[in-house]
Amino acid sequence: MRAPEYQGSFLGRISIRRNQVMSMEGNHDQELEDLELFQRHIADRFADLLSPQLQTLSEESPSSTAADPLLSISWLRKLLDVFLCCEAEFKAMLIMGRDPSQITKPPLDRLIPEMLDRAVKALDICNAVTNGIETVRHCQKLAEIAVTALDQKPFGDGQVKRAKKALSSLMMAMVGEDKEGSNYSRSWSFGRRSGGAAANHKDRGHLHLRSHTWSISKNWSAAKQIQAMTANLQAPRGGEASGLPSPVYIMSTVIAFVMWTMVAAIPCQERNGLGMHFPVPKQLVWAQSMIALHEKIGEEWKKKEKKGSVGLLDEMQRLERSAQSLIEFADSFQFPAEEERVEEVASQVAEVAETCQKMADGLVPLQLQLREVFHRIVRSRTEILDVLDSTGKVSAPII
Amino acid sequence: MEEKLQRKGQACTVGFFHKPRNYSRRALLLSIMRFDDIKSQKLFILLLDLKPEGINELKTALRLSPGTSQHDMDLPRNVLSDDEIHKVMQSLGGLSLNENVKVKEFLNRADSILQMAMSRLEEELVHILVQHKQYFEPEYVSFHSCQEDAVYDESFVSLEDETVEETSQRVSSGNVSGEYIVDLVHPRVIPDLKAIADVMFASNYDQEFCEVFIGVRKAALDEYFVILAMEKFSIEDVLKLKWSTLSSEIKKWNWAMKIIIQVYLASEKQLCYKILGEFGSVSSFCFVEIAKASLLCLLNFGEAITMGSIQLEKLFRLLDMYEVLNDLLVDIDDLLFEEVGSYVRIEFHELLRKLGHYARATFFELRSAIVSDTSLKPLPRGGIHPLTRYVMNYIKTLTIYDHTINMLLKDHDMDCSNPVAELENEQEISSVTSCALAFQLQLVTSALECNLVNKSKLYKEDALRHIFLLNNIHYMVQKVKNSDLRHFFGDEWIRKHNGKFQQHATSYQRATWSSVLSFLRVDSPGSCSILKTSPKERCKEFSIAFEEVYKNQTQWCISDPQLQEDLRIANLKVIHAYRTFLGITRISDKHIKYKVDDLEKLLLDFFEGSQRSLRSSHRR
């Protein structure tokens, strides 16, 4: 709800920057003010993400009538928006109107290459998640089949079986995820229907067409990348806390958090051990909401991890719940259906249909937005490298 | 109510089967025959068509089915025994709608059977797609044993003159002939696949069809990457790869891009169209779903490449990538012209732009690299500097990419002022020598000359300094004259540089011999004698001076035989002076250390780069 406010001031500060291109270190007060503003924006943006319900109460945004539940597609899209905003602001702070030699001095000569290293890891995560969204879309399609089948009244054996088949595949796709290091996988189970119908066709009875390829590289692990992104993340202390190390640290924290959240939400290549230690000191005011979000999501992850969940994406969780109960219904179904069951099932189907609609509307835009994040990270990395290049003294090797 | 239901049931079955054109008897029979209990078969067949002629048609079909085994060789389980057919036929006769079946029950049963039939068709679809998939095998290039190419070493040292192989390789790996469509699925099963599609779509099972079709075809494309031995890299991996490995991965990428986009995906799109063309946008939707992940994978490799640091040795691979992608953009636009794939298409355009930018920056880096290449010690023996070899071979290779580089430079000039104009002075310039690349190349060689002049200042001896410049400029001229570079530099440049190295030859002569020859000066008759020492004395001093020169200059190196010869011939003027001197002064033989013939022989030892015993060895 504070969006208009901070966007205004953000653009304002860019133009201020432009006007003081030659200003050198002397402007420490300005620097502190910038940092304070940056921290406040971070705090505000993540606070919005933490309590999205507030938005519905706000008069400023009457258009959004429904809240975006935590880890829903629309919430993730907001998260990426927040990332893009923070990133733009950060880059302005780091580069614009700054004497390049300032960012090559210790400890920045170490911190910036470390940050760029995180950026590269984040790019691979973006790609892995983009791929993971394909799996989610596959689940969406299967759920849509169930909806089509159960939309036909009255329920007949055939359509109920059809729905069950699709939902069973859906459950398999959910359970089977990120085992075998394969993030994209489709599986069909044929002839799983009880009875000996498929007995003659054993070879095609259980036909799992699983892609044994991988989307990134063979031994790539999303969890390990996330761990590597946070491993050397240390809050600046003393004098450093008021200088450039601070925004570098904040941005690194934001990128690690955003990527971790995406990986937790969307099926991704190898997520064992994702439960992230998030090394952010609790007393940092700007990080409060982020820490709270991290705890919330972390708890969810712990609950689901053991089950080999497909991810914490709200829509997928809903599908999973509905699918389970619809499968139960299908198992006990006998023609003709009882009236009360019919109503109950119909409302469940309507719910699945609604979830599918959200997925159909949101998943491709989410992919596109991830691509935008990808390109933004690439561009910023290039710009920062150019600045480092211009000073000609990059001490740490940059990959 | 019941009527309505019945109509619905009929509509369902009617929609299913009354499509004479698209009706594939075989596909239907395949599904019918999967039913294990005869009762289901009967009912199903009953549902097919209640009209007598329909039943008759089916009877015929059923009877024929096992016989038409030319299509069924690989599907033996589909063939019913005569006995079974007989049973079906018998029971067919005994059935009629007027039997005591409640309509509701009947519809439920029909629904159930339809579902089973569809499920079977789905299985059949997977089976056919999996069993009959085919891969296009490009036999002409194998990248399994891709050698590393260490041609462009950063150190400016290892570069030899044999870079031509590389370039010829590039040309020969050429284009996969455009518009090359292959069968990714055996053509004889296409009608079956199409029939299954028709039936499933007509029965409202299009979602199942698409999911299965997309899934199997996507897996096939993934498998094709494995067949092509395309390893997938994370961006982090790519940025950490050794250049030699990366270089061969780029070659592989170029190769795979052509095959996958021009052949495989073009064929995939065709396949989608053949099977699903009738269902509007479904065909292109499926195609994009199948292709997207793999295209993004190829794209991301390119992205990772453009994120690397600027290194001169990368330029040729970058230009290769640029050229390949530039050629393929038309195909990519064709493949993804519909809305669904447009973002991938735009991404490829963007990648091309980035590659162009990167290649151009790398190209400009050449000059800065030359300018900043400094040495502390002079190159021993005054030979051809590795930098000269490197730069000349580098730009020689560049000329193969002239079209592309000119294009990139032209794009660049759109923003900057046109520097070409500055070059166009009074001299006549042909169209090639006035292109942007020609201008840039001349800037490069100018920078090189400047650098060489600076390097030459490291020599203490003037004569050796001239030998060094002579050697290097001569090398440059030879490289230009004997390659396509001559088109870019033009005759004027060659003439001018011929002049330059001849100038250095003259200066060398003067620097070497003027002091030595001063001993042989003979007073001309009538002038006052200014020479204090006697001819005998001077002859001795000449010998000592000559020995000194000999000691030095046999060490020096001129590796070009013709140039070596020319310079030795020029040195013969010392012999003339010596002979004249001896003739005029008439010094007795015992005071003469070297006879004219001796000197002549000794002069042949000059510029061998080492001792006489090593005269055949060339330091290259």
PDB file of C-alpha atoms in Angstrom, chain A residues 33-126:
ATOM      1  CA  GLU A  33      20.517   9.062   4.193  1.00  0.00           C
ATOM      2  CA  ASP A  34      20.479   6.831   1.112  1.00  0.00           C
ATOM      3  CA  LEU A  35      21.202   3.781   3.198  1.00  0.00           C
ATOM      4  CA  GLU A  36      18.487   4.619   5.663  1.00  0.00           C
ATOM      5  CA  LEU A  37      16.007   5.081   2.870  1.00  0.00           C
ATOM      6  CA  PHE A  38      17.050   1.834   1.253  1.00  0.00           C
ATOM      7  CA  GLN A  39      16.628  -0.049   4.509  1.00  0.00           C
ATOM      8  CA  ARG A  40      13.234   1.476   5.064  1.00  0.00           C
ATOM      9  CA  HIS A  41      12.102   0.475   1.597  1.00  0.00           C
ATOM     10  CA  ILE A  42      13.290  -3.076   2.161  1.00  0.00           C
ATOM     11  CA  ALA A  43      11.462  -3.213   5.469  1.00  0.00           C
ATOM     12  CA  ASP A  44       8.256  -1.803   3.947  1.00  0.00           C
ATOM     13  CA  ARG A  45       8.238  -4.051   0.938  1.00  0.00           C
ATOM     14  CA  PHE A  46       8.743  -7.218   2.892  1.00  0.00           C
ATOM     15  CA  ALA A  47       6.241  -6.129   5.484  1.00  0.00           C
ATOM     16  CA  ASP A  48       3.700  -5.936   2.674  1.00  0.00           C
ATOM     17  CA  LEU A  49       4.608  -9.432   1.625  1.00  0.00           C
ATOM     18  CA  LEU A  50       4.279 -10.675   5.174  1.00  0.00           C
ATOM     19  CA  SER A  51       0.791  -9.339   5.701  1.00  0.00           C
ATOM     20  CA  PRO A  52      -0.918  -9.278   2.357  1.00  0.00           C
ATOM     21  CA  GLN A  53      -4.314  -9.269   4.065  1.00  0.00           C
ATOM     22  CA  LEU A  54      -3.825  -5.647   4.893  1.00  0.00           C
ATOM     23  CA  GLN A  55      -4.104  -4.866   1.244  1.00  0.00           C
ATOM     24  CA  THR A  56      -7.697  -5.929   1.077  1.00  0.00           C
ATOM     25  CA  LEU A  57      -8.555  -3.535   3.878  1.00  0.00           C
ATOM     26  CA  SER A  58      -6.743  -0.695   2.272  1.00  0.00           C
ATOM     27  CA  GLU A  59      -8.792   1.786   0.347  1.00  0.00           C
ATOM     28  CA  GLU A  60      -5.840   2.629  -1.820  1.00  0.00           C
ATOM     29  CA  SER A  61      -6.040  -0.556  -3.779  1.00  0.00           C
ATOM     30  CA  PRO A  62      -9.681  -1.400  -4.136  1.00  0.00           C
ATOM     31  CA  SER A  63      -8.948  -3.457  -7.231  1.00  0.00           C
ATOM     32  CA  SER A  64      -7.362  -6.299  -5.318  1.00  0.00           C
ATOM     33  CA  THR A  65     -10.322  -7.830  -3.641  1.00  0.00           C
ATOM     34  CA  ALA A  66      -8.750 -11.116  -2.646  1.00  0.00           C
ATOM     35  CA  ALA A  67      -5.607 -11.476  -0.631  1.00  0.00           C
ATOM     36  CA  ASP A  68      -2.673 -13.246  -2.153  1.00  0.00           C
ATOM     37  CA  PRO A  69      -1.960 -16.161   0.151  1.00  0.00           C
ATOM     38  CA  LEU A  70       1.610 -16.780   1.136  1.00  0.00           C
ATOM     39  CA  LEU A  71       3.478 -18.677  -1.606  1.00  0.00           C
ATOM     40  CA  SER A  72       0.624 -18.409  -4.089  1.00  0.00           C
ATOM     41  CA  ILE A  73       1.481 -17.576  -7.666  1.00  0.00           C
ATOM     42  CA  SER A  74       0.371 -13.991  -7.289  1.00  0.00           C
ATOM     43  CA  TRP A  75       2.357 -13.694  -4.074  1.00  0.00           C
ATOM     44  CA  LEU A  76       5.472 -14.997  -5.795  1.00  0.00           C
ATOM     45  CA  ARG A  77       4.958 -12.479  -8.549  1.00  0.00           C
ATOM     46  CA  LYS A  78       4.833  -9.753  -5.930  1.00  0.00           C
ATOM     47  CA  LEU A  79       7.983 -11.151  -4.409  1.00  0.00           C
ATOM     48  CA  LEU A  80       9.751 -10.900  -7.751  1.00  0.00           C
ATOM     49  CA  ASP A  81       8.455  -7.370  -8.154  1.00  0.00           C
ATOM     50  CA  VAL A  82       9.912  -6.508  -4.800  1.00  0.00           C
ATOM     51  CA  PHE A  83      13.174  -8.038  -5.877  1.00  0.00           C
ATOM     52  CA  LEU A  84      13.264  -5.962  -9.050  1.00  0.00           C
ATOM     53  CA  CYS A  85      12.560  -2.769  -7.103  1.00  0.00           C
ATOM     54  CA  CYS A  86      15.228  -3.482  -4.500  1.00  0.00           C
ATOM     55  CA  GLU A  87      17.685  -4.391  -7.188  1.00  0.00           C
ATOM     56  CA  ALA A  88      17.168  -1.188  -9.152  1.00  0.00           C
ATOM     57  CA  GLU A  89      17.530   0.887  -6.041  1.00  0.00           C
ATOM     58  CA  PHE A  90      20.610  -1.001  -4.950  1.00  0.00           C
ATOM     59  CA  LYS A  91      22.322  -0.588  -8.268  1.00  0.00           C
ATOM     60  CA  ALA A  92      21.628   3.107  -8.223  1.00  0.00           C
ATOM     61  CA  MET A  93      23.263   3.309  -4.817  1.00  0.00           C
ATOM     62  CA  LEU A  94      26.242   1.240  -5.789  1.00  0.00           C
ATOM     63  CA  ILE A  95      27.110   2.632  -9.179  1.00  0.00           C
ATOM     64  CA  MET A  96      25.416   5.838 -10.115  1.00  0.00           C
ATOM     65  CA  GLY A  97      27.487   8.908  -9.660  1.00  0.00           C
ATOM     66  CA  ARG A  98      30.132   7.056  -7.825  1.00  0.00           C
ATOM     67  CA  ASP A  99      33.855   7.149  -8.265  1.00  0.00           C
ATOM     68  CA  PRO A 100      34.658   3.603  -9.379  1.00  0.00           C
ATOM     69  CA  SER A 101      37.697   3.429  -7.143  1.00  0.00           C
ATOM     70  CA  GLN A 102      35.366   3.488  -4.142  1.00  0.00           C
ATOM     71  CA  ILE A 103      33.995   0.055  -4.871  1.00  0.00           C
ATOM     72  CA  THR A 104      37.368  -1.567  -5.322  1.00  0.00           C
ATOM     73  CA  LYS A 105      38.637  -0.706  -1.887  1.00  0.00           C
ATOM     74  CA  PRO A 106      38.644  -3.264   0.897  1.00  0.00           C
ATOM     75  CA  PRO A 107      36.408  -4.782   2.044  1.00  0.00           C
ATOM     76  CA  LEU A 108      34.366  -4.187  -1.120  1.00  0.00           C
ATOM     77  CA  ASP A 109      37.059  -5.743  -3.279  1.00  0.00           C
ATOM     78  CA  ARG A 110      36.017  -8.976  -1.611  1.00  0.00           C
ATOM     79  CA  LEU A 111      32.333  -8.322  -0.984  1.00  0.00           C
ATOM     80  CA  ILE A 112      31.455  -7.345  -4.539  1.00  0.00           C
ATOM     81  CA  PRO A 113      32.991 -10.371  -6.239  1.00  0.00           C
ATOM     82  CA  GLU A 114      31.211 -12.499  -3.652  1.00  0.00           C
ATOM     83  CA  MET A 115      27.984 -10.784  -4.501  1.00  0.00           C
ATOM     84  CA  LEU A 116      28.542 -11.286  -8.225  1.00  0.00           C
ATOM     85  CA  ASP A 117      29.159 -14.930  -7.530  1.00  0.00           C
ATOM     86  CA  ARG A 118      25.777 -15.089  -5.820  1.00  0.00           C
ATOM     87  CA  ALA A 119      24.267 -13.384  -8.823  1.00  0.00           C
ATOM     88  CA  VAL A 120      25.548 -16.116 -11.127  1.00  0.00           C
ATOM     89  CA  LYS A 121      24.149 -18.776  -8.839  1.00  0.00           C
ATOM     90  CA  ALA A 122      20.844 -16.950  -8.811  1.00  0.00           C
ATOM     91  CA  LEU A 123      20.760 -17.087 -12.618  1.00  0.00           C
ATOM     92  CA  ASP A 124      20.985 -20.857 -12.595  1.00  0.00           C
ATOM     93  CA  ILE A 125      18.281 -20.977  -9.975  1.00  0.00           C
ATOM     94  CA  CYS A 126      16.054 -18.782 -12.160  1.00  0.00           C
TER      95      CYS A 126
END
